[in-house]
XYZ file of C-alpha atoms in Angstrom:
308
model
C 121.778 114.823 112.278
C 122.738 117.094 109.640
C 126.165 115.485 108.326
C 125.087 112.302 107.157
C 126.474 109.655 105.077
C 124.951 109.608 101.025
C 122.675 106.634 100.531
C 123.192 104.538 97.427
C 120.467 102.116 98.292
C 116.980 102.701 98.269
C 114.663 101.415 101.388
C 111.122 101.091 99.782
C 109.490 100.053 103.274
C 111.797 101.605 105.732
C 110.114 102.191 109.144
C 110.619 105.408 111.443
C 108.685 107.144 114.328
C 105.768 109.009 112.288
C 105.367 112.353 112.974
C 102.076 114.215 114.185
C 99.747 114.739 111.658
C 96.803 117.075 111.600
C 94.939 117.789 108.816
C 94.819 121.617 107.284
C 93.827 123.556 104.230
C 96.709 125.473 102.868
C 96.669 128.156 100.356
C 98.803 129.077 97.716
C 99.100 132.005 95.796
C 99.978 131.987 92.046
C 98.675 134.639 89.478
C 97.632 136.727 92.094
C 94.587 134.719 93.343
C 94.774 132.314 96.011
C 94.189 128.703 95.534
C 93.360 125.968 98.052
C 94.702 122.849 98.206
C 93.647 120.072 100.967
C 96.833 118.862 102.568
C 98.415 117.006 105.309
C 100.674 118.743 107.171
C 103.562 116.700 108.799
C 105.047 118.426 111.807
C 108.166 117.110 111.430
C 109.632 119.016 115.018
C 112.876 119.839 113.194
C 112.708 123.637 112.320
C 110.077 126.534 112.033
C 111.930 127.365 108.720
C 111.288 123.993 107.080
C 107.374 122.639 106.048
C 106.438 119.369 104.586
C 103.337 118.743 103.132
C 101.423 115.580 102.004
C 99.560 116.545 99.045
C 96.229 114.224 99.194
C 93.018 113.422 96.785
C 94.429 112.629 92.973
C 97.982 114.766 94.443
C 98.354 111.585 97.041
C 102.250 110.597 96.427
C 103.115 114.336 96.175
C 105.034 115.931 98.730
C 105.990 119.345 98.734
C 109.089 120.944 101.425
C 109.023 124.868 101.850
C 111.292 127.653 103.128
C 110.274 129.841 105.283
C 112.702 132.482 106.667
C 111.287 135.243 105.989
C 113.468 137.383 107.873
C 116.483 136.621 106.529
C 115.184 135.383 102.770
C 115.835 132.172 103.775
C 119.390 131.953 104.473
C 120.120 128.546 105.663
C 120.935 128.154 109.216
C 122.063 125.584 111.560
C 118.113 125.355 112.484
C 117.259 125.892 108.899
C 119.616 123.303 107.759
C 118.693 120.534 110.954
C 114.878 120.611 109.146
C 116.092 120.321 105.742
C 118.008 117.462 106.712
C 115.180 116.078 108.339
C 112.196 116.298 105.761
C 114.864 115.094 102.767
C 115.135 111.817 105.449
C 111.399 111.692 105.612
C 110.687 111.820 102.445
C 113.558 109.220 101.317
C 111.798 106.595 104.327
C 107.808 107.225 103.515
C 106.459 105.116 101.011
C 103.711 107.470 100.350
C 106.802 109.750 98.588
C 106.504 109.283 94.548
C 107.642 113.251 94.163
C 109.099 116.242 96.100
C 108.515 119.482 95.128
C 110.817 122.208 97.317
C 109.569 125.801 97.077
C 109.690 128.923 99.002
C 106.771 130.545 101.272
C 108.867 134.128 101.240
C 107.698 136.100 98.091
C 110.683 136.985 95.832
C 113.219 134.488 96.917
C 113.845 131.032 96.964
C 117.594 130.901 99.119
C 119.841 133.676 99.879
C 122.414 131.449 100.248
C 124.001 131.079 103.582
C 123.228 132.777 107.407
C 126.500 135.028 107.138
C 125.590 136.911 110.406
C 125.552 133.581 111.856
C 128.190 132.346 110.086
C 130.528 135.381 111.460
C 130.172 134.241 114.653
C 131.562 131.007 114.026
C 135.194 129.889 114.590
C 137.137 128.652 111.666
C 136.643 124.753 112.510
C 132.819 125.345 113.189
C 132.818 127.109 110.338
C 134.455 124.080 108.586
C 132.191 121.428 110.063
C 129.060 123.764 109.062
C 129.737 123.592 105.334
C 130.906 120.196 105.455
C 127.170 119.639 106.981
C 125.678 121.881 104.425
C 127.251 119.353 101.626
C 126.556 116.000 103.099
C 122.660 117.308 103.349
C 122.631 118.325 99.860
C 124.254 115.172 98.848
C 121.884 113.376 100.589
C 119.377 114.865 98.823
C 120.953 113.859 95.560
C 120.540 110.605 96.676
C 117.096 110.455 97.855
C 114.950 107.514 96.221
C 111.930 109.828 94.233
C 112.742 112.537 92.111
C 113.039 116.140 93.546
C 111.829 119.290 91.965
C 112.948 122.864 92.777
C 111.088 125.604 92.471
C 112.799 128.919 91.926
C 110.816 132.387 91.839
C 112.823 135.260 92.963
C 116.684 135.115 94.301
C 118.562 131.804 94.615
C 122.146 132.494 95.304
C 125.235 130.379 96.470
C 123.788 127.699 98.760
C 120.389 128.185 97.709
C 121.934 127.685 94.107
C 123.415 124.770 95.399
C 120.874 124.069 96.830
C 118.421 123.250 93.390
C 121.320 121.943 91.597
C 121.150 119.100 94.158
C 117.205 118.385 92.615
C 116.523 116.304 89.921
C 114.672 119.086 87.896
C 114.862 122.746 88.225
C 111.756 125.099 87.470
C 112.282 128.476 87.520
C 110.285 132.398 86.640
C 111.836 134.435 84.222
C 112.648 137.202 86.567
C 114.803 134.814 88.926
C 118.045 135.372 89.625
C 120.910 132.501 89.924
C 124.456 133.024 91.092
C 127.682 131.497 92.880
C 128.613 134.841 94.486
C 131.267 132.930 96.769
C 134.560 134.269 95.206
C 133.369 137.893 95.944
C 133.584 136.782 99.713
C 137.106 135.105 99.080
C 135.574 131.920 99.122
C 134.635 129.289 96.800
C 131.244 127.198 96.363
C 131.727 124.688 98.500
C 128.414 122.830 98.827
C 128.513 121.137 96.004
C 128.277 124.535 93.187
C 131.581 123.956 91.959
C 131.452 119.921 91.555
C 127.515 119.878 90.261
C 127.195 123.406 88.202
C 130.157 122.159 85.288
C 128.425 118.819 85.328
C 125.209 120.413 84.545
C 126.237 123.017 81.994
C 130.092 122.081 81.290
C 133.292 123.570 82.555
C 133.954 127.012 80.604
C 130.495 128.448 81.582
C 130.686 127.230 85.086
C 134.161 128.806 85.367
C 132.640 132.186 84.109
C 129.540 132.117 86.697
C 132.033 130.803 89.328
C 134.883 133.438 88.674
C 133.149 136.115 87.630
C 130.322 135.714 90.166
C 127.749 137.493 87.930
C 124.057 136.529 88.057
C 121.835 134.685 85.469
C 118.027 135.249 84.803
C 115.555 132.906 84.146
C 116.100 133.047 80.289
C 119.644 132.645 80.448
C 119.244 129.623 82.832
C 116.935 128.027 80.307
C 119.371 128.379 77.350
C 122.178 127.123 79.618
C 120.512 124.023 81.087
C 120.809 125.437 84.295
C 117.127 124.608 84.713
C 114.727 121.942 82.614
C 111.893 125.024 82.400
C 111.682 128.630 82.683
C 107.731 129.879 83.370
C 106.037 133.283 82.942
C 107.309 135.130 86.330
C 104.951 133.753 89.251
C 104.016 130.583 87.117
C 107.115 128.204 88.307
C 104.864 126.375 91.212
C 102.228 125.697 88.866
C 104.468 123.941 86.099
C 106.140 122.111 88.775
C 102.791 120.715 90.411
C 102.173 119.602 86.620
C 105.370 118.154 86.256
C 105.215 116.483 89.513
C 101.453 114.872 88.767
C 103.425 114.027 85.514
C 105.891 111.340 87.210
C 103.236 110.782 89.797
C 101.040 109.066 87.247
C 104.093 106.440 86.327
C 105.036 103.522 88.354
C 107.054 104.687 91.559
C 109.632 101.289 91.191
C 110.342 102.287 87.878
C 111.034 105.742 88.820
C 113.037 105.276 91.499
C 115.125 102.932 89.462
C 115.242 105.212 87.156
C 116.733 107.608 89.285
C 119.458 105.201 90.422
C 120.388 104.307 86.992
C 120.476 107.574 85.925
C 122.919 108.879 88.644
C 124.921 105.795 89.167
C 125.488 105.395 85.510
C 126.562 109.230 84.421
C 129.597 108.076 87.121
C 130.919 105.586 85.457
C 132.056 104.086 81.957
C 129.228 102.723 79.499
C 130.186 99.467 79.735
C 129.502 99.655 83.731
C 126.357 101.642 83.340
C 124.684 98.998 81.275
C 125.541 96.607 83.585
C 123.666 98.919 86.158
C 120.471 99.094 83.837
C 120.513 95.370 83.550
C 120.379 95.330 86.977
C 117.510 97.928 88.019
C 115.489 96.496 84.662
C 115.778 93.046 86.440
C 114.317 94.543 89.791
C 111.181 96.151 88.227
C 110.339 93.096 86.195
C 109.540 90.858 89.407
C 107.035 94.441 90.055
C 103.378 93.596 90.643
C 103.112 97.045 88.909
C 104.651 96.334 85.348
C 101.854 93.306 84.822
C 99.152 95.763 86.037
C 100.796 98.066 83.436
C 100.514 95.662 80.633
C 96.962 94.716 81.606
C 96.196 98.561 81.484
C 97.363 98.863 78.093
C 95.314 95.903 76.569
C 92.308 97.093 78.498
C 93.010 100.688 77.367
C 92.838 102.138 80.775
C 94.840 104.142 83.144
C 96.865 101.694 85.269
C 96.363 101.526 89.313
C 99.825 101.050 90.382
C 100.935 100.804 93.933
C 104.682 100.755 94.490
C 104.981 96.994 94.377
């Protein structure tokens, strides 16, 4: 399940085996107090390492994905990586998705990077196959419908790097630390760092966090466009969350074609990419949700939208 092919369409009302659900209170911490949240937690039976919950109440369309390795800071896995795979599937097939949020539970770090013990133990074609997995995944995530936010506080290094350059938007603490360590280890990023980091904030300064390996801080990030926002340290969940209720407000079509215009059209010429927005403008206009937005506006009201 974890090498899978990238999806280019979207499937608004695609139907899969629901998991179990069971209904919890979950609390999280931010500025040292706790605060609860009523969620829905969806045992999705693909890792211990991998949570999804439904956020419900005025969060309903909000779904949040955490890590949680502790032992190992969350260095992904073969486990680690089957669950990822398997909530970024769930939330591209739910329809209750609008937004993803993916955060850590382990204090101080959001992804190591990579299981070396476990990757020592691996023979050079296994070791082959489990990158090429690692890649696929985060390409798949790329690719999901609804927009994807990752939430950095602490360490995020090679694949966990990779990792939130795969999300739409990047949130991060000033005291976090980002890095493409690979070359150190004779290696090179090879789960996407060295495709999506120069596309994000150009060529020379990718080659010097590539090459050199060196680490960036929060700050730094910020003034790089490595991430969209850089919070007080222990404050990135909470401008997420207000980000994410941000899009969840706006029609879901629109965002998700959006999305698709967005990424398909960066890949190609202008011409071709207007072509594109011609096309996803055409879908949402046949929306039951862009006349119930133009009736909200002359009523002066918040709009009720519902995906369709």
């Amino acid at each position: 399940m974890c090498a899978m092919r990238v999806l280019t369409k979207c499937s608004f009302h695609a139907k899969s085996c629901k998991p179990y659900l069971t209904l919890n209170f979950i609390a999280h911490q931010h500025h040292g107090q706790y605060q609860t949240r009523r969620n829905l937690i969806l045992e999705t039976s693909a890792s211990e390492f991998v949570k999804l919950h439904r956020l419900t109440g005025p969060d309903s369309g909000i779904v949040q994905i955490s890590l949680d390795r502790p032992k190992v800071r969350n260095a992904i896995g073969k486990e680690m990586l089957q669950g990822l795979s398997h909530a970024f599937e769930l939330i591209n097939q739910k329809s209750y998705a609008n937004v993803a949020i993916i955060s850590s539970s382990v204090p101080g770090v959001f992804c190591a990077g990579a299981d070396l013990k476990e990757r020592r133990e691996m023979s050079q074609s296994e070791a082959k196959t489990f990158v090429n997995s690692i890649r696929s995944t985060f390409s798949f995530l790329e690719a999901v419908c609804v927009p994807t936010i990752a939430v950095i506080e602490g360490v995020a290094l090679g694949g966990g790097l990779e990792l939130a350059l795969a999300c739409d938007i990047r949130i991060c603490g000033e005291n976090s630390l980002m890095g493409l360590p690979e070359t150190g280890l004779a290696i090179i990023p090879a789960a996407g760092g060295s495709q999506r980091l120069p596309r994000l904030v150009g060529k020379a300064i990718a080659k010097d966090i590539i090459f050199t390996g060196r680490k960036v801080d929060g700050k730094e990030a910020l003034s790089l466009g490595l991430v969209n926002y850089c919070a007080p340290a222990g404050e990135a969940y909470s401008k997420a969350l207000a980000v994410a209720r941000d899009i969840n407000q706006k029609g879901p079509v629109a965002i998700r074609m959006a999305k698709k215009a967005i990424n398909e059209g960066v890949e190609t010429d202008l011409t071709s990419a207007l072509v594109l927005e011609e096309d996803y403008y055409d879908y949402v206009l046949s929306t039951k949700d862009r006349l119930e937005g133009l009736a909200a506006f002359a009523e002066k009201r918040k709009p009720r939208y519902t995906g369709e």
